[in-house]
Coordinates of C-alpha atoms in Angstrom, one line a residue:
X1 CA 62.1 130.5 93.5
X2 CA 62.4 126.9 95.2
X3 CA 60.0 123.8 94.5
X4 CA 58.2 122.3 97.1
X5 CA 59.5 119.1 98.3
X6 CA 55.4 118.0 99.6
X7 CA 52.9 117.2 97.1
X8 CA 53.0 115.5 93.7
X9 CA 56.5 117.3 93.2
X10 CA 57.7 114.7 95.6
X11 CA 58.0 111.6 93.6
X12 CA 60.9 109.0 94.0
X13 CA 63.4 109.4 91.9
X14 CA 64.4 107.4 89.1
X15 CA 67.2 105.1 88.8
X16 CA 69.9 106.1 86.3
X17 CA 69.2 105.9 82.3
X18 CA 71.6 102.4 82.0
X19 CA 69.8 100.9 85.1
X20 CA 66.1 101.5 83.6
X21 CA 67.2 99.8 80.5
X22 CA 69.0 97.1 82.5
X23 CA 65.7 96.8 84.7
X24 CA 63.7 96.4 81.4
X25 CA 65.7 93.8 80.1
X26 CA 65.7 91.7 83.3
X27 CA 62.1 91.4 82.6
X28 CA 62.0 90.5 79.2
X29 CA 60.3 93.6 78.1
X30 CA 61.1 95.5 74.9
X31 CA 60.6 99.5 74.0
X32 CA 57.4 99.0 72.5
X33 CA 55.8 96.9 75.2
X34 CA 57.0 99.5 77.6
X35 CA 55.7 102.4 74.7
X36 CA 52.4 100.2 74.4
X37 CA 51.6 100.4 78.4
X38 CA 52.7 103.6 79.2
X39 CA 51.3 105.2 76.6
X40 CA 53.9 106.4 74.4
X41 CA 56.3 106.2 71.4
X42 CA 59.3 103.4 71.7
X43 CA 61.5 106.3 70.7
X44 CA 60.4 108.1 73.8
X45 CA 61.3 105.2 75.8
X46 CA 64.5 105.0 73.8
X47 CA 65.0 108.4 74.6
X48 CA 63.9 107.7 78.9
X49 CA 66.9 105.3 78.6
X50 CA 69.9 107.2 77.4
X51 CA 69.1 110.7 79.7
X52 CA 67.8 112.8 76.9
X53 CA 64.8 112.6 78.3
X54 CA 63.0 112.0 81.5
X55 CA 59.3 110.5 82.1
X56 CA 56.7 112.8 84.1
X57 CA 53.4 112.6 86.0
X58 CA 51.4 109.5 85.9
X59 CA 54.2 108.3 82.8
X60 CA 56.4 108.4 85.4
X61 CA 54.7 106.4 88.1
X62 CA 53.1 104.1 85.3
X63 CA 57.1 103.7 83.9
X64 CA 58.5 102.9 87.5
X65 CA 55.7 100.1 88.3
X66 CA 56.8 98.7 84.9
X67 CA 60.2 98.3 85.4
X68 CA 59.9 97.2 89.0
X69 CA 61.9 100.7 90.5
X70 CA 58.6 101.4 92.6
X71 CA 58.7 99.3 95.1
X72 CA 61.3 99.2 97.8
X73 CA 65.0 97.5 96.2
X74 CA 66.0 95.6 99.0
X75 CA 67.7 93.0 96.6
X76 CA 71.1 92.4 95.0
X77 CA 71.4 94.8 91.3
X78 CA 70.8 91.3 89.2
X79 CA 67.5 90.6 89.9
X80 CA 67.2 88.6 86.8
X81 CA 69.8 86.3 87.3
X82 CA 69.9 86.1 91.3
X83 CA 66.6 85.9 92.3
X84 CA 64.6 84.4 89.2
X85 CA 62.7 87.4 88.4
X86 CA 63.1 87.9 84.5
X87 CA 64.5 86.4 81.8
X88 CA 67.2 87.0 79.5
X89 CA 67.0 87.4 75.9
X90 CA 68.4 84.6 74.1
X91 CA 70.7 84.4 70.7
X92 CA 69.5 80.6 69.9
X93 CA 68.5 77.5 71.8
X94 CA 72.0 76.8 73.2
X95 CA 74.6 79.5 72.4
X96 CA 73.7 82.2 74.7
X97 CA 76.3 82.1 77.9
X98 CA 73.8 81.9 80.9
X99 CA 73.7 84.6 83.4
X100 CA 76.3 84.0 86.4
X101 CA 76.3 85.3 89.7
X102 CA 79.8 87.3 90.8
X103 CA 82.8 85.3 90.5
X104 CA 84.1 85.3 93.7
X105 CA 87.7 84.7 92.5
X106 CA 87.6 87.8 89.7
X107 CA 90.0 91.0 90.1
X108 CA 87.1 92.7 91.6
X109 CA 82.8 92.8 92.1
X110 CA 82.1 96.0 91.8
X111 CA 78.7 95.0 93.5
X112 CA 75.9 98.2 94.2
X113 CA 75.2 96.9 97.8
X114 CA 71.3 97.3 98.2
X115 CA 69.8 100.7 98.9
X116 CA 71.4 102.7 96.1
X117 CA 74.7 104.6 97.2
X118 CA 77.2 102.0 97.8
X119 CA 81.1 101.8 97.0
X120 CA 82.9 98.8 95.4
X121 CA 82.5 95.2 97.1
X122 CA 86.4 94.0 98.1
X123 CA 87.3 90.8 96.6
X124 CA 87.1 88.0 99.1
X125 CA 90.2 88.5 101.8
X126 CA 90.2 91.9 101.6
X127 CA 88.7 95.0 103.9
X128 CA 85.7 94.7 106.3
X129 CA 82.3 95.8 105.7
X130 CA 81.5 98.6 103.1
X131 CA 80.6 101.8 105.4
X132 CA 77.5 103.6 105.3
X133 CA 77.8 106.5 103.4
X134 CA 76.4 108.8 105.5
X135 CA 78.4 107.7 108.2
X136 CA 81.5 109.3 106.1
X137 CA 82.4 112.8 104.7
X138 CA 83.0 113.6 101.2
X139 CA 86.7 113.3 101.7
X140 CA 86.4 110.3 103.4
X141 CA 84.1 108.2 101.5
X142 CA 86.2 109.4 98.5
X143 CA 88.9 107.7 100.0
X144 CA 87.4 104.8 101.0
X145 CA 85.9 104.0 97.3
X146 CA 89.5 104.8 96.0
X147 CA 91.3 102.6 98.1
X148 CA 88.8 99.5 97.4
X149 CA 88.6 100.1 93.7
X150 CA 91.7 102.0 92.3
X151 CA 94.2 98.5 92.8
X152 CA 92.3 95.7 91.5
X153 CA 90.6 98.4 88.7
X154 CA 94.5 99.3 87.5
X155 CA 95.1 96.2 86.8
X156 CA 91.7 95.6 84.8
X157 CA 92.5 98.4 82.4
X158 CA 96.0 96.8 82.1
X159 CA 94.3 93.8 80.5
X160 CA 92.1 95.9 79.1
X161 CA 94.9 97.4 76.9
X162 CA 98.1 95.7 77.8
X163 CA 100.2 99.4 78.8
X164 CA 100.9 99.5 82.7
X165 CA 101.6 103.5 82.5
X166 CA 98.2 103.7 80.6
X167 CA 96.3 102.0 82.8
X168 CA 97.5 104.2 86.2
X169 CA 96.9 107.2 84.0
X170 CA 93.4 106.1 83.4
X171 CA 92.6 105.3 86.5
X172 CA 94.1 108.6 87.8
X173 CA 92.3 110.4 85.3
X174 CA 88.9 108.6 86.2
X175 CA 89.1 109.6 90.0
X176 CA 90.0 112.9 89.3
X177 CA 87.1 113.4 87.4
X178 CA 85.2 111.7 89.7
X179 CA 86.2 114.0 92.8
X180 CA 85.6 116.9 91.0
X181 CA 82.2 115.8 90.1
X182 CA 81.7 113.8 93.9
X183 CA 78.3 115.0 94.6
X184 CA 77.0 113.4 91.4
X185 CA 79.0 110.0 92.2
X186 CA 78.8 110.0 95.8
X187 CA 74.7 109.7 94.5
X188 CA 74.9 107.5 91.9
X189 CA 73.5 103.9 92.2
X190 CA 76.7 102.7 91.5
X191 CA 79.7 105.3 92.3
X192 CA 82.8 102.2 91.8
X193 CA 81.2 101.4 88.1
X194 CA 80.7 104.8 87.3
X195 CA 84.5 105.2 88.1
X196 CA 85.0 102.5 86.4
X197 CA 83.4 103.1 83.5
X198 CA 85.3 106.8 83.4
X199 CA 88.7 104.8 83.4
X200 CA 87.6 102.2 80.4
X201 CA 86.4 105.2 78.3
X202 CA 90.3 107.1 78.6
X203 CA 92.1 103.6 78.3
X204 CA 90.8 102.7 74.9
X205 CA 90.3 106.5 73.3
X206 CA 92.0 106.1 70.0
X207 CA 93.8 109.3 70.9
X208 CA 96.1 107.0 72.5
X209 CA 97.8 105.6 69.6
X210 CA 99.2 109.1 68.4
X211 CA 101.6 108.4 71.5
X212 CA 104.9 107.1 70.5
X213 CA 104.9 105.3 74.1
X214 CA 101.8 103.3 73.6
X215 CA 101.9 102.3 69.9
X216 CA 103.8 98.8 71.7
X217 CA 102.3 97.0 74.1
X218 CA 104.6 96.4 76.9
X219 CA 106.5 93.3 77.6
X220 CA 104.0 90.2 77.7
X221 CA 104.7 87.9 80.5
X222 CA 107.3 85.0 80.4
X223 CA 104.8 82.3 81.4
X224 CA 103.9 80.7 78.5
X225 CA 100.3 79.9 79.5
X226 CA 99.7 83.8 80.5
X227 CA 101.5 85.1 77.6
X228 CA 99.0 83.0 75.6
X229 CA 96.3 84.6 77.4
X230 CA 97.3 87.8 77.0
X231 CA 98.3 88.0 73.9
X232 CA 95.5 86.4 72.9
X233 CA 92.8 89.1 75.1
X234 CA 95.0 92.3 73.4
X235 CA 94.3 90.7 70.1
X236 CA 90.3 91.1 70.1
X237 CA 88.7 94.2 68.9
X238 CA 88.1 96.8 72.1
X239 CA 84.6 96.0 72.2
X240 CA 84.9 92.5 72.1
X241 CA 87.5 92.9 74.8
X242 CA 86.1 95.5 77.1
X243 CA 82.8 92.9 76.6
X244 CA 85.0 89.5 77.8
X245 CA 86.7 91.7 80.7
X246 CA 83.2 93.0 82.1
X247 CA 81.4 90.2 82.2
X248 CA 83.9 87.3 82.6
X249 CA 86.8 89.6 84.5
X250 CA 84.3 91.8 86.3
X251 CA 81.1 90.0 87.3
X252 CA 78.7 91.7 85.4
X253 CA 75.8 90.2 83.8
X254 CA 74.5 90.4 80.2
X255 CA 71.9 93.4 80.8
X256 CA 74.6 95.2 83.0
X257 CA 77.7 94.3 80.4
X258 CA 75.2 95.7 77.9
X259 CA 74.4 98.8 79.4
X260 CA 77.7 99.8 80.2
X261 CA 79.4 99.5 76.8
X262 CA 75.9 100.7 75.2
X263 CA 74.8 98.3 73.3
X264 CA 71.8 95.9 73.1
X265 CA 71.8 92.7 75.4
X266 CA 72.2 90.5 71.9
X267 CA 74.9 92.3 70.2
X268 CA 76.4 92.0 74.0
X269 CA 75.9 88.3 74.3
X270 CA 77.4 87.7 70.2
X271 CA 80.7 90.2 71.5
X272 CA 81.4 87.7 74.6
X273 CA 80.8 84.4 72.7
X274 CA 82.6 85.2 69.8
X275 CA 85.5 87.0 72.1
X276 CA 85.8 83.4 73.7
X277 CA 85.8 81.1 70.8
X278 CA 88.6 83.8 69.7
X279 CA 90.9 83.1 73.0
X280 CA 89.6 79.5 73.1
X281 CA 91.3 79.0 69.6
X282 CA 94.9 80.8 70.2
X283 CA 95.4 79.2 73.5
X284 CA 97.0 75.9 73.9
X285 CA 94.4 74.5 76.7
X286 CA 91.9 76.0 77.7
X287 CA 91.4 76.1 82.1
X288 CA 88.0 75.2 81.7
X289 CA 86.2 72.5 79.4
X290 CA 83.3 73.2 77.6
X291 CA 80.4 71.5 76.5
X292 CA 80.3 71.1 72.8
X293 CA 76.6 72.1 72.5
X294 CA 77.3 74.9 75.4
X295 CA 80.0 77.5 73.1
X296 CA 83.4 78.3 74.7
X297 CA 83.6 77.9 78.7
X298 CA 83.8 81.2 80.7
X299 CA 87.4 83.0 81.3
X300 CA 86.7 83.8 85.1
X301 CA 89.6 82.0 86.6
X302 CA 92.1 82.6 84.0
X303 CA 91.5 86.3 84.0
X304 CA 91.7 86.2 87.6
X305 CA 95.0 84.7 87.9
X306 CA 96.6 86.4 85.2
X307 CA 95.1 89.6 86.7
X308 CA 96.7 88.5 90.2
X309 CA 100.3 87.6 88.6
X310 CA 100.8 90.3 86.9
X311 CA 103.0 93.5 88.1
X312 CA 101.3 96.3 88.1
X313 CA 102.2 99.5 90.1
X314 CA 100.5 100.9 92.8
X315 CA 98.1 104.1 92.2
X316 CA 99.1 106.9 94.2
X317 CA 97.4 107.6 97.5
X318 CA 93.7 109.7 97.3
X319 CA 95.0 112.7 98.8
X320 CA 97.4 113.0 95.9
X321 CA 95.0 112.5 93.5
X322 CA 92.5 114.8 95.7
X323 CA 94.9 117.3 95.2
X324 CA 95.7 117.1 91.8
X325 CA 92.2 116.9 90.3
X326 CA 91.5 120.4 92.4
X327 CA 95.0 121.6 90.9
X328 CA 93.9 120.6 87.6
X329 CA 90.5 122.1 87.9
X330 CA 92.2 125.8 89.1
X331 CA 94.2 125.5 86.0
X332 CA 91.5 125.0 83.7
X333 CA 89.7 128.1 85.8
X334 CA 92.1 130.2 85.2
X335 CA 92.4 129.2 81.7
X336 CA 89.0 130.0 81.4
X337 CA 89.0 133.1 83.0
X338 CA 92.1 135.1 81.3
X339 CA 90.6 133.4 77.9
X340 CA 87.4 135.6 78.7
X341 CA 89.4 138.4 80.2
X342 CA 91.4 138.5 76.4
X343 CA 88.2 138.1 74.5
X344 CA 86.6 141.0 76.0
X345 CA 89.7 143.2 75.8
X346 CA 89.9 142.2 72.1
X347 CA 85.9 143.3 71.6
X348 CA 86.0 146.4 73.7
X349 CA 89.4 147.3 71.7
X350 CA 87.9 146.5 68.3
X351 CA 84.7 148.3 69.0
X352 CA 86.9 151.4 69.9
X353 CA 88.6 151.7 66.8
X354 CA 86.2 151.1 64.2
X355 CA 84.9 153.1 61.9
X356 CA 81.5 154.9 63.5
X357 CA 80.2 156.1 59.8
X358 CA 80.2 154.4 56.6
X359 CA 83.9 155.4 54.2
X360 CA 83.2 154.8 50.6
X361 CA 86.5 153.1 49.6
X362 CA 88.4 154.8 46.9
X363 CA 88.6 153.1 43.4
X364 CA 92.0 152.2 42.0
X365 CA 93.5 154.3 39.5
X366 CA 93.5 153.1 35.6
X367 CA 94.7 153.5 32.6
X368 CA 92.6 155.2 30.3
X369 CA 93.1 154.3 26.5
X370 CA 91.6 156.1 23.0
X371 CA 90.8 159.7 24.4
X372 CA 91.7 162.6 22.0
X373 CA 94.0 164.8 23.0
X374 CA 93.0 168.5 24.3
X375 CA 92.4 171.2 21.4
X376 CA 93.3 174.9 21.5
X377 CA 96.4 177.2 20.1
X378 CA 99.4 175.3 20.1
X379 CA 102.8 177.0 22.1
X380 CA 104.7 179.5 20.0
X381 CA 108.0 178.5 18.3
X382 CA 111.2 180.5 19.0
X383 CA 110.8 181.9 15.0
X384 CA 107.0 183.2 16.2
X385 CA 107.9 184.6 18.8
X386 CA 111.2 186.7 17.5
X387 CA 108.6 187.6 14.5
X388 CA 106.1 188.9 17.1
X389 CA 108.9 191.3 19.1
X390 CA 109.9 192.6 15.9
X391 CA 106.5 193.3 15.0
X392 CA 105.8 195.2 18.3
X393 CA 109.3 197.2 17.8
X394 CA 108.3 198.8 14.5
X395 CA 106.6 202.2 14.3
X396 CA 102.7 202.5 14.0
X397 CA 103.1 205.3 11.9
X398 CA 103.7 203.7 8.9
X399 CA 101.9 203.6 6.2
X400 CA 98.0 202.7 6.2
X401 CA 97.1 200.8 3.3
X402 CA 100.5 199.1 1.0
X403 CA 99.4 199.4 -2.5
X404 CA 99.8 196.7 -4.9
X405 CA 101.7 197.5 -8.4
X406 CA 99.6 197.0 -11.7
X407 CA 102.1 195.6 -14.2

């Protein structure tokens, strides 16, 4: 059976459950606003913007015009904070950080080109001109995505969790999911934030610290001023930190930063204020002065430059990785397959020898107290029965009747 692709079947698709949400928020529009015009519950569009569910028919059309997806995107992914077009919810008059545009001197921007299917933005000095996708085959725009994000993204989950081994195994781990799932990233708004996104969630599982290799962090740097830093980033709570890193490290803005470690754009703004106040008070001077009515400055340059100095080694090359996500992937086939080859031998052997009628089981034997014993003649005695052979020797003749004597 296949679906038409003419008609009313042939909407245009939505964008991705994080970039509604991040699309709603750039227009300063809450769930029940969006509930109120379209019709429906807020935890309907609650439920629209974390991919449980999906809006459809004139919901759908009425939900796209809302969020400004129906029209064509021919504009950056931060339309709120680069071209004016919303407004950001604030935590009071003068402590909210105010949306920024991509640091050009951060590890990376991972910036969606416009258009939908783009692959991570080089920092400036590095490669040409992002490809066009469908320019490319899978293995080739595989490669290209790892080679502009898999460096300058190993050393972001370094300072994400301060273990150089951990943070190439994460990002290993992240591309090798992502190869094996390629046709779903290759579409994605987004493909190097998805990858990156992958790589954050292994770095900080808790998992982690059952390893006797990561339960120290490795060797902090000599300078005193990026020792400082460091020490100081490794000391915040993971949200708090994965929250500093995207938005001040990264790029990202509030709405984005928010949608990626799912939470709400407030609790997202009180994470990266309070994660700066927390490295503005361990280090010894801050790079950047702050206002006093303005909170703690932004870390973009020193994240950048401790980013830069530190040694971090170089990710494997994307055939490798290529290689090993298939080998993983026809290990965990096989796994699966003699796993269902032994289950079925164990039912086909269990249903042969069982029982095919019902055995009532035998009751355990007992002792049985305060029952008489059996009546009846008793055994003869030795004396009875030498009295009964002489009996039978004598002669019948005898006489019939013995007379008793009358004195």
């Amino acid at each position: 059976m296949t679906r038409s692709t003419t008609g009313p079947a042939a909407t245009d698709p939505l964008p991705s459950p994080k970039e509604r949400r991040r699309l709603r928020e750039a227009r300063d529009l809450s769930e029940r606003q969006v509930a109120a015009a379209v019709g429906v519950t807020a935890a309907t569009v609650r439920a629209w913007e974390t991919g449980r569910a999906s809006p459809r028919g004139r919901r759908r059309a009425a939900y796209s015009r809302l969020i400004g997806c129906a029209e064509p995107r021919t504009a950056p992914s931060r339309p709120a904070e680069e071209n004016g077009s919303g407004t950001m919810p604030t935590v009071g008059p003068d402590t909210l950080p105010a949306p920024d545009a991509a640091t050009p001197d951060g590890p990376t921007t991972d910036r969606p080109a416009p258009g939908g299917a783009t692959l991570a933005t080089p920092a400036p000095g590095g490669a040409g001109p992002v490809p066009q996708p469908g320019s490319l085959t899978a293995e080739e725009a595989y490669d290209d995505l790892y080679g502009r994000t898999a460096p300058a993204l190993t050393r972001q989950v370094f300072l994400l969790t301060g273990h150089r081994g951990l943070a190439l195994e994460a990002v290993e781990h992240a591309f090798r999911i992502a190869w094996q799932r390629w046709p779903e990233v290759a579409t994605d708004r987004d493909p190097a934030g998805w990858v990156r996104a992958a790589s954050y969630e292994y770095a900080m599982s808790p998992w982690h610290r059952l390893r006797r290799s990561h339960r120290r962090t490795d060797p902090l740097p000599e300078d005193p001023a990026r020792r400082a830093l460091l020490d100081a980033i490794l000391g915040l709570p993971p949200s708090y930190r994965r929250t500093l890193l995207l938005h001040d490290g990264v790029g990202l803005g509030l709405p984005e930063t928010a949608a990626e470690t799912e939470a709400s754009t407030h609790a997202a703004a009180c994470r990266l204020l309070n994660a700066r106040a927390a490295v503005a008070e361990l280090l010894p001077a801050p790079a950047d002065a702050a206002d006093p009515g303005t909170g703690p400055a932004p870390l973009r340059e020193p994240l950048a430059a401790l980013s830069l100095a530190e040694e971090v080694p170089a990710p494997p090359a994307a055939r490798v990785v290529r290689a090993r996500g298939e080998r993983v992937a026809e290990l965990w086939t096989r796994a699966a397959l003699y796993f269902g080859v032994v289950l079925i031998g164990a039912t086909a052997f269990t249903l042969h020898t069982a029982p095919t009628h019902y055995e009532e089981p035998l009751a355990p034997a007992e002792r049985v107290g305060g029952v008489p014993p059996l009546g009846g003649p008793e055994k003869l005695t030795p004396q009875d029965l030498k009295l009964q052979k002489a009996l039978k020797g004598e002669l019948a003749h005898g006489p019939e009747r013995l007379v008793p004597r009358i004195p």
